[in-house]
Amino acid sequence: MQRRSRIRLLGAAVVLATAATGPATAAGQATAAQPATPAASAAGGAHFVVLGDEHRGLAQVERAVRDSGGTVVKSWPQIGVVIATSTSADFATVVRRKNGVRGAGATRNLAELATTPPAARIAAGADAKSLEATEAVVTNGGKGKPTDPGDPLSVNQWNLGAIKADQAHARSGGSPNVVVGVLDSGIEATHPDLAANVDASRSVGCTNEGVPDTAPAAWAPTTSDHGTHVAGIIAAAKNGVGVVGVAPNVKLASVKVVDDEGFIYPEYAICGFVWAAEKGIHVTNNSYFIDPWFLWCRTDADQRAVITAVTRAVDYSARRGVVNVAALGNSNWDLSHDITDSGSPNNGTPTTRETGPECFNLPSEIDGVVGVSSTGVKNEKSYFSNYGITETDVAAPGGDRMQVPSTPDANGRILSTVVGGAWGYKQGTSMASPHAAGVVALIRSTHRYWPAPVVIGALHVGADKLPCPPGVYDPDGTGVWAATCEGGKSGRGFYGSGLIDALAAVR
């Protein structure tokens, strides 16, 4: 059994993954023993996905929901999914027996949510979130030669040179006709480095029970700057101010899937993927894992229904031409081996469980999603980054405090935009994933008629291979972050096809 590290954020995954994943990536580490059950007494009842058949109407499923004591919140006939609530403790069991229903499962509420105050739930994940804390916020200036001349803070963006983005920009900064959907905690649309690139017409909030809301307040950041930081990595404008993004000319859609308590529940993510599919979004970045389970297991009927629902949403977006990119997480876990998960569910009392191939990190382990691991300035695996010989597609800079660059700030984390019109450092696979999304945006800009599978293939082919380090990788010599890379000279275990290459994307 591979034991997961105590810090399990994605750094973005906000659950972001900035340093890993974001809010959602942060899960509590306490171990406890009570299995999760829907909270019939919680205000509004528990939330569920109820599955019908794809490509067919949902009238029968909606009727089944009502007949079983539930309320229909949102129907997605495109993917055969109904989001429902119910105050009945046995709702899922009852509705599964109804004609036309192919599965049902609770998405978030646990029995203890009826009595546990929100502040306590947030505190449970504080350790994991520590990787993504903003550091050394700066507002102007910077000494030395900028990586991208004209934008003063690019002098500290070692990450641009690592993937040859500075060279790529001499050829192309991407096309304003390409839109990247940032499924995250919201983007500050007035930020001086982002304002020119935020597409309000394609932005949406999904945190009101997974029901789309296009009001600007619904997709603006509230309690987290994670989404704003991710957005800057992708497309901070090359405008003589602050930093430069990987694809500084492309557009950004703020698709808010992280609620004010830092959770990304399945209905939020489903809303985000379907929205991207139907609003002309070309790429999505997903720096998070879906709560409340770090790993969702098919052996559980509730979790199996959620896996199916989210997978349908991802597949629907892929069929509509969207390339979905996701952070692998910040727990230093080998996702190709069995894992002891002692932090799920993260919105209640966690239960220690052994997980195997029947369990998945959503959305990064869904087929067709580009899973991204994190590297530091030495092009070595970030100490916190998850990895896996079958799960890692590519690697990208996510920062690493142990790998120190020769920049003016000598900060090995990633510098990008944060709320309040400022800039700051974060680290995590949450930061790595948007680098890859930015390179995908450059490929789509250069080859506008390529279908999504060809674009993903080009990302792999263009990547620069990195070999596995010999023996056990132990970055600080303490054994706390020890990891073993499978794949030898191919480096696949840590780096997949290799380190992404922005210059290859624009050729």
Short mmCIF file of C-alpha atoms in Angstrom, two decimals, residues 6 33 66 244 255 391:
data_model
loop_
_atom_site.label_atom_id
_atom_site.label_comp_id
_atom_site.label_asym_id
_atom_site.label_seq_id
_atom_site.Cartn_x
_atom_site.Cartn_y
_atom_site.Cartn_z
CA ARG A 6 -0.34 14.29 5.25
CA ALA A 33 -14.87 5.98 11.88
CA ARG A 66 -40.82 13.64 -6.98
CA VAL A 244 2.83 37.63 -18.55
CA VAL A 255 -16.58 29.45 -14.47
CA GLU A 391 -2.19 8.96 -14.59
#
